[in-house]
PDB file of C-alpha atoms in Angstrom:
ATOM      1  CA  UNK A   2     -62.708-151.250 220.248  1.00  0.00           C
ATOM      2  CA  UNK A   3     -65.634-152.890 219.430  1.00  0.00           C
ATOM      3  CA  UNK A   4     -68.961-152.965 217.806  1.00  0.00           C
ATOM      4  CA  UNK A   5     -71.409-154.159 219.827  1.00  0.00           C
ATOM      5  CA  UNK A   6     -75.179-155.193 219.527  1.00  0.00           C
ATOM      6  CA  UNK A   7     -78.370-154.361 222.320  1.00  0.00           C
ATOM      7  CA  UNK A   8     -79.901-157.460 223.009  1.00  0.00           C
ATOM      8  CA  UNK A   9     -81.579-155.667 225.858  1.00  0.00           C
ATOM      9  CA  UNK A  10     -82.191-152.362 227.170  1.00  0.00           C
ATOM     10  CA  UNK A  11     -84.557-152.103 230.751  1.00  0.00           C
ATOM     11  CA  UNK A  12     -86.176-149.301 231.949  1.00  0.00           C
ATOM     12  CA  UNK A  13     -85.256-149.245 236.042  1.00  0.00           C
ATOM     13  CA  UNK A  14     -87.589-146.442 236.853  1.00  0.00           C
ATOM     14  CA  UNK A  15     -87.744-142.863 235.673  1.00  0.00           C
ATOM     15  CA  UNK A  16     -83.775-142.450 235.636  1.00  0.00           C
ATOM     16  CA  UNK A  17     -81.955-145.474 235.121  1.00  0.00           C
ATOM     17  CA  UNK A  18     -81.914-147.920 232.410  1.00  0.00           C
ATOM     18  CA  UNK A  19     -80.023-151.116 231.780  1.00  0.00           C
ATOM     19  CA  UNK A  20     -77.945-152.279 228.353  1.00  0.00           C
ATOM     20  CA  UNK A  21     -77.199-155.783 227.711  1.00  0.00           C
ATOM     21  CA  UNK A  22     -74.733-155.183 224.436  1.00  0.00           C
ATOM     22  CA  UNK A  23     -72.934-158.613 222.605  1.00  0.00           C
ATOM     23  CA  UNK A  24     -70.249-158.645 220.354  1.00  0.00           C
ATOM     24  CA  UNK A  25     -71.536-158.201 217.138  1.00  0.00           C
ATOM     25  CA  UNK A  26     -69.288-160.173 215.008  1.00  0.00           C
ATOM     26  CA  UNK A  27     -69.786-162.996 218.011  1.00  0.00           C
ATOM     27  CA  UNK A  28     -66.242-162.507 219.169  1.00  0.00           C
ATOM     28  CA  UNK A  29     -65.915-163.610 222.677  1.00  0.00           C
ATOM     29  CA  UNK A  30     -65.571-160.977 224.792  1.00  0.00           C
ATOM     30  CA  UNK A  31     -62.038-160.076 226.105  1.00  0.00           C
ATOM     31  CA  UNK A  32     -61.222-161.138 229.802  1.00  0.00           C
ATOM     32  CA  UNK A  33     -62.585-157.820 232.235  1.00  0.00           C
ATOM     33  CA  UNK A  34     -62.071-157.456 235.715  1.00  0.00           C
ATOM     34  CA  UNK A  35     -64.620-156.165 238.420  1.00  0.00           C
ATOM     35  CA  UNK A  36     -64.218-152.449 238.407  1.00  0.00           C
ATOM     36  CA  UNK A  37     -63.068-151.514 234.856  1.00  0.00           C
ATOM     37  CA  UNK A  38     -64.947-149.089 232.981  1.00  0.00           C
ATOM     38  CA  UNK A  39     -65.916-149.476 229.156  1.00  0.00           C
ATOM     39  CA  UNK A  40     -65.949-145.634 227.421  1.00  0.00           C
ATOM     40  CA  UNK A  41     -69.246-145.513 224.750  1.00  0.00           C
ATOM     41  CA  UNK A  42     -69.871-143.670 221.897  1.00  0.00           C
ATOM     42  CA  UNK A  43     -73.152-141.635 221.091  1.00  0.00           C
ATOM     43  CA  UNK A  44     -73.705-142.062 217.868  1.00  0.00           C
ATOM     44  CA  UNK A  45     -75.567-139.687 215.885  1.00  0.00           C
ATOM     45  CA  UNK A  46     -76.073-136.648 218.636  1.00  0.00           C
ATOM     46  CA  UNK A  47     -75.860-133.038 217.732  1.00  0.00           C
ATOM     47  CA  UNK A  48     -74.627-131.955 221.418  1.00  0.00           C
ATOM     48  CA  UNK A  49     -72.513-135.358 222.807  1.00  0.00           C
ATOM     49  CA  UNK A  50     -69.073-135.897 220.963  1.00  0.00           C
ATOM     50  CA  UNK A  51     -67.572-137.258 223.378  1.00  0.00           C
ATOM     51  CA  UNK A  52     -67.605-141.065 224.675  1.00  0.00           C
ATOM     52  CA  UNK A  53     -69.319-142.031 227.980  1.00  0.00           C
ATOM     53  CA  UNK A  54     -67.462-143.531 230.828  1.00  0.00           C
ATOM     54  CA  UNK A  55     -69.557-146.576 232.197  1.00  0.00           C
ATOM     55  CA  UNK A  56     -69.088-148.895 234.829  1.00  0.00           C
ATOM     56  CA  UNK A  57     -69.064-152.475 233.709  1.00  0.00           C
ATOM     57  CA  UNK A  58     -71.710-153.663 235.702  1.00  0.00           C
ATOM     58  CA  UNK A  59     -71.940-157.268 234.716  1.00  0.00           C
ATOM     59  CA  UNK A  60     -70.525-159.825 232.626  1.00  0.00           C
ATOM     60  CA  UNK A  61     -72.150-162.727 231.448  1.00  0.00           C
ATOM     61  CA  UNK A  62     -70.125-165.691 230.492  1.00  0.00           C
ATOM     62  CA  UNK A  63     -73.177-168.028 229.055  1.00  0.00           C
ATOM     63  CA  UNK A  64     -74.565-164.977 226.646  1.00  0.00           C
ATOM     64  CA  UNK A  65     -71.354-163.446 225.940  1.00  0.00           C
ATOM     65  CA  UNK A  66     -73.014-159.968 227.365  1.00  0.00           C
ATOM     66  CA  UNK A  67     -72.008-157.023 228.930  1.00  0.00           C
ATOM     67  CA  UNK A  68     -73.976-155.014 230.836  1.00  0.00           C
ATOM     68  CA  UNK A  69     -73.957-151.054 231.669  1.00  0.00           C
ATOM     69  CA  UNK A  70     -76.369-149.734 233.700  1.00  0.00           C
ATOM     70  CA  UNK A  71     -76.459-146.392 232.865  1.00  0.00           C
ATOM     71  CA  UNK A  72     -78.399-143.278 234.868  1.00  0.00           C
ATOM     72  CA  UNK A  73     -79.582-140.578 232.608  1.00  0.00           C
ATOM     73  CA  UNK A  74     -77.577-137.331 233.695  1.00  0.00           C
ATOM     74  CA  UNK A  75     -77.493-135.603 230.301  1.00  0.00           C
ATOM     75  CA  UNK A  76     -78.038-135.969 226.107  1.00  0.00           C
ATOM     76  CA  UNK A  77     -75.418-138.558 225.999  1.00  0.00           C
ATOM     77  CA  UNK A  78     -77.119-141.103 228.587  1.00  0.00           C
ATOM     78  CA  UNK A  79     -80.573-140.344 227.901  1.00  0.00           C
ATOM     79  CA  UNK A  80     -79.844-141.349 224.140  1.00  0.00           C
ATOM     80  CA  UNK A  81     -77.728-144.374 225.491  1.00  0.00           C
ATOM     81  CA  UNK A  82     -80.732-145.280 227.760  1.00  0.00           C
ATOM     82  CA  UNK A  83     -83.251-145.108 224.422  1.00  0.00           C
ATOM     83  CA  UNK A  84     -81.193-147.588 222.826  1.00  0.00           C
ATOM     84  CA  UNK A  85     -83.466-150.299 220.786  1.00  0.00           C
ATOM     85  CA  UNK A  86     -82.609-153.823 220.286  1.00  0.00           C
ATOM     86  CA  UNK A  87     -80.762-154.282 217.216  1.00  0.00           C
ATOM     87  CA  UNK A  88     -78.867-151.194 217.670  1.00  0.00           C
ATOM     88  CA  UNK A  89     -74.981-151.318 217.228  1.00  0.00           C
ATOM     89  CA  UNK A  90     -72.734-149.224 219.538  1.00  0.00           C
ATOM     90  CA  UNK A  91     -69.389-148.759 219.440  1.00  0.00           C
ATOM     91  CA  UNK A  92     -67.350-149.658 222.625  1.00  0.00           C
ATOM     92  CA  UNK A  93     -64.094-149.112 224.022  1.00  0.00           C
ATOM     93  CA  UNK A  94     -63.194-151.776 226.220  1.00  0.00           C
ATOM     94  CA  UNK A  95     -61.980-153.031 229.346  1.00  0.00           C
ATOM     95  CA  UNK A  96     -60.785-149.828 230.614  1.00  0.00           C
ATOM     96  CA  UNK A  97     -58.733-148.546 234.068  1.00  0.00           C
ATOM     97  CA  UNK A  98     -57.872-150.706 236.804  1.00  0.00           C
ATOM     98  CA  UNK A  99     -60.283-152.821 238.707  1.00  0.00           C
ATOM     99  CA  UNK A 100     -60.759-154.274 242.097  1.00  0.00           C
ATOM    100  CA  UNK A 101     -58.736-155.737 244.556  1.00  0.00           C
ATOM    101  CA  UNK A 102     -59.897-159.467 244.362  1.00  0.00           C
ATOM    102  CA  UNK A 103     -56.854-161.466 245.767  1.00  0.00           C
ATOM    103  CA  UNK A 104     -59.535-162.725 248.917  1.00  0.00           C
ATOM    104  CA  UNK A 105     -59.564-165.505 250.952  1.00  0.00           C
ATOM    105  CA  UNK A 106     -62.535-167.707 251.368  1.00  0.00           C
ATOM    106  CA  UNK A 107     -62.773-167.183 255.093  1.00  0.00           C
ATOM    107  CA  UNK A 108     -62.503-163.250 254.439  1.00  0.00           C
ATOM    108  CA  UNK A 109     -65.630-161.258 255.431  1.00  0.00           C
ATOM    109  CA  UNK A 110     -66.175-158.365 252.618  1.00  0.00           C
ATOM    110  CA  UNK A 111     -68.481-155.694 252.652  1.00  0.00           C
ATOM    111  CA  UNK A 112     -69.495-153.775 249.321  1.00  0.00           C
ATOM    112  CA  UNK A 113     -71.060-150.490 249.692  1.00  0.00           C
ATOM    113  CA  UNK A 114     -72.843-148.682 247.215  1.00  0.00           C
ATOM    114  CA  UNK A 115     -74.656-145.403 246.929  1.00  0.00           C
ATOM    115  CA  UNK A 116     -77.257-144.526 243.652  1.00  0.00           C
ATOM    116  CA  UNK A 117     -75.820-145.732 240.554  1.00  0.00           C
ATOM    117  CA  UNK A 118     -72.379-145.893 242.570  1.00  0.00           C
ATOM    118  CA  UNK A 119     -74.197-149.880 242.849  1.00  0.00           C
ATOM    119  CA  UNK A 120     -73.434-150.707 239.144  1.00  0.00           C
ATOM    120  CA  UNK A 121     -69.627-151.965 239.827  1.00  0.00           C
ATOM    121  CA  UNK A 122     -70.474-153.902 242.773  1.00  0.00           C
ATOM    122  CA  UNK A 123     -72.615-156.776 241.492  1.00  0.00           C
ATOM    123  CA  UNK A 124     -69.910-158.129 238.868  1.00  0.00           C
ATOM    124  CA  UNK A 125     -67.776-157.274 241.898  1.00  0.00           C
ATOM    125  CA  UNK A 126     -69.539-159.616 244.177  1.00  0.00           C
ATOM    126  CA  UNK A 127     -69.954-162.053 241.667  1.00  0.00           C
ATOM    127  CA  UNK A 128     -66.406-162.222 241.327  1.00  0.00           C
ATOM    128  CA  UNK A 129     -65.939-162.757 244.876  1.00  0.00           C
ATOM    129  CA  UNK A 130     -68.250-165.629 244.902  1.00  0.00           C
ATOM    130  CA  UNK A 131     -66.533-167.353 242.259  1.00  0.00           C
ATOM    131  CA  UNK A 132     -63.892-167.438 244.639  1.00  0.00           C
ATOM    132  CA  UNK A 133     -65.400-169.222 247.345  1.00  0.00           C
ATOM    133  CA  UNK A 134     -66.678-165.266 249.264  1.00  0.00           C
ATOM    134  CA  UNK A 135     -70.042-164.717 250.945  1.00  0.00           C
ATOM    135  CA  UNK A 136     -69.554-161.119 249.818  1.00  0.00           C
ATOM    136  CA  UNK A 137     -72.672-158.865 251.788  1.00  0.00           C
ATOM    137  CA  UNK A 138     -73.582-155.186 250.074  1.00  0.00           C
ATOM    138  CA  UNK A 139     -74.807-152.514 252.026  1.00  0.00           C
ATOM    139  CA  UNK A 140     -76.893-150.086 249.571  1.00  0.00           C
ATOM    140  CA  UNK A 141     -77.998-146.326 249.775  1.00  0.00           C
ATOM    141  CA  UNK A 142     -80.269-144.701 247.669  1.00  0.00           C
ATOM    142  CA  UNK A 143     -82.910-141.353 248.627  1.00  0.00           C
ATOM    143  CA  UNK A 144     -85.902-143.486 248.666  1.00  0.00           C
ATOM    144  CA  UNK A 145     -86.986-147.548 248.216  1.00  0.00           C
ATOM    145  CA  UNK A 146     -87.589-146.731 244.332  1.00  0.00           C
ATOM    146  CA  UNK A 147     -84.554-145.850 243.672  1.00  0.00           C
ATOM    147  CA  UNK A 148     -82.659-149.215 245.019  1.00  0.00           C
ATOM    148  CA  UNK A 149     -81.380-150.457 242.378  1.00  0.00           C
ATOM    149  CA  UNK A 150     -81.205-154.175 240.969  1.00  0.00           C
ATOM    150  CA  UNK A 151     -82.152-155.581 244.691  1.00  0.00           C
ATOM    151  CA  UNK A 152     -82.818-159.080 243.003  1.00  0.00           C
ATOM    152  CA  UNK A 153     -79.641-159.386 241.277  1.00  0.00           C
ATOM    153  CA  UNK A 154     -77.661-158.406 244.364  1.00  0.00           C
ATOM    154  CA  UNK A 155     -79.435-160.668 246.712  1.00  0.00           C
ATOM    155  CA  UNK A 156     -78.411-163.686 244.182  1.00  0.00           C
ATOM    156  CA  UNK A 157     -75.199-163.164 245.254  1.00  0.00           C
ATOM    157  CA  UNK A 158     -75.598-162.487 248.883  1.00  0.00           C
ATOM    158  CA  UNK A 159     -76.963-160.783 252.013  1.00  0.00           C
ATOM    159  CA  UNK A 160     -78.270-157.013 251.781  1.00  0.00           C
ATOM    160  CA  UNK A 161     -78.440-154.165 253.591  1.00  0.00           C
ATOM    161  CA  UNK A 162     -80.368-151.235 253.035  1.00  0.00           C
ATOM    162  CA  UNK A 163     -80.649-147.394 253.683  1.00  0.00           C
ATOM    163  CA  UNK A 164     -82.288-144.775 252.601  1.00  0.00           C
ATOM    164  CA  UNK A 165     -82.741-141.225 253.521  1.00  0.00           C
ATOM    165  CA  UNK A 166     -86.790-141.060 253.969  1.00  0.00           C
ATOM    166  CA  UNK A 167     -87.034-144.404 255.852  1.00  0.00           C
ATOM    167  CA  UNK A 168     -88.109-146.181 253.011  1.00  0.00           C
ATOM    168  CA  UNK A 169     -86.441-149.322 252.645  1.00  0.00           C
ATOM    169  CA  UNK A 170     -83.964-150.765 254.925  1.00  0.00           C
ATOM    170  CA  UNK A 171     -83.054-148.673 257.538  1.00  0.00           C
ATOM    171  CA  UNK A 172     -83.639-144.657 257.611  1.00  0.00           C
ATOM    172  CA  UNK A 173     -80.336-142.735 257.527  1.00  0.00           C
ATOM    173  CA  UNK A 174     -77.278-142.115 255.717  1.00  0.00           C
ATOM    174  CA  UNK A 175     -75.434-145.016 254.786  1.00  0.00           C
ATOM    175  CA  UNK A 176     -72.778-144.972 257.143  1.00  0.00           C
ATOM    176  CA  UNK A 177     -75.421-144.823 259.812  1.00  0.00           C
ATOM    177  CA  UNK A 178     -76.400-148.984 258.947  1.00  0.00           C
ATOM    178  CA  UNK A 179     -76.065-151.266 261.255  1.00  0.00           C
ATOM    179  CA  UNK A 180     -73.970-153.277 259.330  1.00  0.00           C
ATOM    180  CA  UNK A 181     -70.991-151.293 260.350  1.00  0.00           C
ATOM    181  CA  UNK A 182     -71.231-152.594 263.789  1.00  0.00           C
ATOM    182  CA  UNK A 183     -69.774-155.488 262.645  1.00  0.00           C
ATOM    183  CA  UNK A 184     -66.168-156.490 261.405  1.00  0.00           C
ATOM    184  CA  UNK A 185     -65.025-157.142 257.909  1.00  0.00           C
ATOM    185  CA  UNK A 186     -61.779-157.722 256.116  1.00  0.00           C
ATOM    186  CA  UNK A 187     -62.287-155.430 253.339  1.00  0.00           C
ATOM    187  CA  UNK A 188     -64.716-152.730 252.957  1.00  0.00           C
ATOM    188  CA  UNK A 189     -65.486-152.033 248.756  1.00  0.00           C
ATOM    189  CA  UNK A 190     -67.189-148.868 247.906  1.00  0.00           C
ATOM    190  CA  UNK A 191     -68.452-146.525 244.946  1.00  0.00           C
ATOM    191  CA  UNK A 192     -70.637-143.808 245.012  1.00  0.00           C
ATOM    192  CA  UNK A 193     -71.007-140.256 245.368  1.00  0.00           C
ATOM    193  CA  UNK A 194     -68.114-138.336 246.780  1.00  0.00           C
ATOM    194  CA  UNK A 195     -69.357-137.411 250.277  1.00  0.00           C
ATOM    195  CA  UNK A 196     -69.999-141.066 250.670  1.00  0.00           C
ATOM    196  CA  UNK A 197     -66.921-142.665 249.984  1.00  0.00           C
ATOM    197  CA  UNK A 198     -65.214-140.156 251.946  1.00  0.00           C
ATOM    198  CA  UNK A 199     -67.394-141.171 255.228  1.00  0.00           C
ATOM    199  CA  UNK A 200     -67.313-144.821 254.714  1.00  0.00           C
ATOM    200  CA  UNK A 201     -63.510-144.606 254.300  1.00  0.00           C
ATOM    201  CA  UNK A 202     -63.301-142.586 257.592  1.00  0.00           C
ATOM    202  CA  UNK A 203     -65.562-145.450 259.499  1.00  0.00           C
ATOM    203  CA  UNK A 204     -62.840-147.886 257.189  1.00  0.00           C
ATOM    204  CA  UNK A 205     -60.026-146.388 258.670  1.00  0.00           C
ATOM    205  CA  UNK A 206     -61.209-145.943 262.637  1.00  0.00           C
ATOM    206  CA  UNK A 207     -61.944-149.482 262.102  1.00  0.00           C
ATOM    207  CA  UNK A 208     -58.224-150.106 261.036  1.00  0.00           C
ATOM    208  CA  UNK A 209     -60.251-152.112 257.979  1.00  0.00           C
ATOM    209  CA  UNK A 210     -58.680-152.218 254.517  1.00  0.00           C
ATOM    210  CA  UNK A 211     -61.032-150.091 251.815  1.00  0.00           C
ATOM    211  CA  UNK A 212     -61.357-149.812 248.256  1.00  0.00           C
ATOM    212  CA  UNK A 213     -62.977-147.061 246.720  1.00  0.00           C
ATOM    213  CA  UNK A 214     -63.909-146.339 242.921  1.00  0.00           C
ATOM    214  CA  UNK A 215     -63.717-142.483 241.575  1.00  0.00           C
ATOM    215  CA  UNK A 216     -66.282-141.565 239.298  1.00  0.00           C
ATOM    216  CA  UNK A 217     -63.890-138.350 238.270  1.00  0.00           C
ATOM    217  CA  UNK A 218     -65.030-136.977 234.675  1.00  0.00           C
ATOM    218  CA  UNK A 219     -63.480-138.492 232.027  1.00  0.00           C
ATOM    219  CA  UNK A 220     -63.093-137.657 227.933  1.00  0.00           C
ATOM    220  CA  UNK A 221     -60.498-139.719 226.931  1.00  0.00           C
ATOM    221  CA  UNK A 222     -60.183-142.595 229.599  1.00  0.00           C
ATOM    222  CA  UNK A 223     -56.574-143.420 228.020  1.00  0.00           C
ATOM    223  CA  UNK A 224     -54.631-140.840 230.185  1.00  0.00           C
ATOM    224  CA  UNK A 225     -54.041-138.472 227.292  1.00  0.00           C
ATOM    225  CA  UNK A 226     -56.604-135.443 227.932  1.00  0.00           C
ATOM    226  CA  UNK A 227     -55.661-134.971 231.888  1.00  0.00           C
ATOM    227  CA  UNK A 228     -59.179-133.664 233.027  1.00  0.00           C
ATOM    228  CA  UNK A 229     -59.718-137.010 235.436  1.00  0.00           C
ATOM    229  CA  UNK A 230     -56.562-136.121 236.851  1.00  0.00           C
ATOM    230  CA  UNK A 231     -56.474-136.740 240.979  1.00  0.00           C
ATOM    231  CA  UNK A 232     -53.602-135.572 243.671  1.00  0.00           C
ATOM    232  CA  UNK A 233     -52.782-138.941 245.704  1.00  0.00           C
ATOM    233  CA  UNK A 234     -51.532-138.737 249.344  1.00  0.00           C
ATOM    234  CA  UNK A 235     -48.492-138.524 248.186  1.00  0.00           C
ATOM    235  CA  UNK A 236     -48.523-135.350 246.188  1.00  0.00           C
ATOM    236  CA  UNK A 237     -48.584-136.927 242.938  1.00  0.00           C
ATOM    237  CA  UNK A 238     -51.281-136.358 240.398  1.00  0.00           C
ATOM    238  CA  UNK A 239     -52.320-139.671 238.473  1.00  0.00           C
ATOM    239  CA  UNK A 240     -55.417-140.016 236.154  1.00  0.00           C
ATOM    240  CA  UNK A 241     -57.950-142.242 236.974  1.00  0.00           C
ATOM    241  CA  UNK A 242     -58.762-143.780 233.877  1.00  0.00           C
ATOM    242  CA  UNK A 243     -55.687-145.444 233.943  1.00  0.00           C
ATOM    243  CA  UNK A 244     -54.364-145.471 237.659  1.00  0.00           C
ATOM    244  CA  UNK A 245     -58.085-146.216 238.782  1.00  0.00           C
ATOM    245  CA  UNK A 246     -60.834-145.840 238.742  1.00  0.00           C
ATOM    246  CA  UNK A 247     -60.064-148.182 241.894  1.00  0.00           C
ATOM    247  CA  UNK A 248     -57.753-147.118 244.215  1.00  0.00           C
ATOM    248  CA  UNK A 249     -56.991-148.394 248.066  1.00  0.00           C
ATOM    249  CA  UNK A 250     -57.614-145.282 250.604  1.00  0.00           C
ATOM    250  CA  UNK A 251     -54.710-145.297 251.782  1.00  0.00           C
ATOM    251  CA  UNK A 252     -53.734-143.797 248.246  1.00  0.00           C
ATOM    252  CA  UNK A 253     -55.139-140.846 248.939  1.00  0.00           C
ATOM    253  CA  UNK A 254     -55.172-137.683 250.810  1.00  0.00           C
ATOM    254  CA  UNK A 255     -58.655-138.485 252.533  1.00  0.00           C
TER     255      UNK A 255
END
């Protein structure tokens, strides 16, 4: 648990915003892997009283900075997203189980995201570059303004696009991209439900291994209040906050 400061907090249109938070009795932050989750308190709200579970989305080793990008769905984000510089919130942190990283440099790895489903993936494919990957993302949003963080992402490596109205990228559903046609090793993916479902059915007729991160609700994100709770294929229930959020599809009864 830790205090930590906003060093930086950017409006990404009407809906998103992004935190940069530091340590702020400039401890080094503790080692977090691509997909954990960090659970945030709301200080000082008469209607959230519960932490928020947010995808790390970035970690930066020269600043010592975390960030969250964080889309306003109700009092709790929208006060998280009007966060000033200076401010101190109170973190929980790292959180859950991340990623599957153990890659090999020849591997070809595609990361799809879908909304703010994006937020895991670019720590993910920085991760993946560190080890010696030319990881590609394949993004899905409703429209071109609602791509998120296109810059950052094409840092790291090649993009693909899709949105629903034609936008950006190509027009379509995500699982509709072109980028499909081709073959990867490993197939990452987080975003709404309906999503990861299809792109781990086009995962599995392509006999390709696939990663997907849950975004069940979460109070606790230690195990101990049971509402993240999902059935695996086997017929065991496991919570997500602590078996996940990342979990191989072939975990589960998809």
């Amino acid at each position: 648990m830790l205090d930590m400061t906003v060093t930086g907090n950017t409006a990404l249109g009407s809906s998103y915003g992004l935190l940069k938070l530091v340590p702020t009795d400039g401890s080094k932050l503790p080692p977090i892997k691509a997909g954990q989750f960090v659970q945030v308190e709301v200080a000082d709200s008469k209607t959230t009283y519960l932490r928020r579970p947010i995808s790390v989305n970035f970690v930066d080793d020269k600043s010592n900075s975390l960030w969250l990008l964080v889309r306003k769905a109700g009092d709790g984000t929208r006060n998280l997203t009007a966060a000033v510089v200076g401010q101190v919130i109170n973190v929980i942190l790292p959180l859950g189980r991340g990623f599957g990283t153990d890659v090999k440099a020849t591997d070809r790895l595609l990361l799809v995201g879908g909304g703010v489903g994006v937020a895991p993936l670019l720590y993910l494919g920085h991760v993946l570059r560190q080890a010696g990957c030319e990881p590609e993302f394949l993004l899905g949003a409703r429209s071109a303004n609602d791509l998120l963080m296109l810059d950052e992402f094409e840092r790291i490596g090649r993009v693909y696009c899709s949105t629903e109205d034609g936008t950006a990228g190509e027009k379509g559903l995500i699982t509709g991209n072109s980028a499909f046609d081709g073959h990867y090793d490993r197939i990452y993916c987080c975003g709404p439900m309906p999503m990861m479902k299809a792109v781990a059915a086009v995962a599995k007729e392509k006999k390709t291994d696939c990663e997907v991160s849950l975004e069940n609700r979460m109070a606790c994100g230690l195990g101990a209040c049971l509402c993240c709770v999902e059935k695996k294929a086997d017929g065991h229930n496991v919570c997500v906050c602590t078996d996940g959020p990342v979990f191989n599809t072939k975990e589960l009864p998809w």
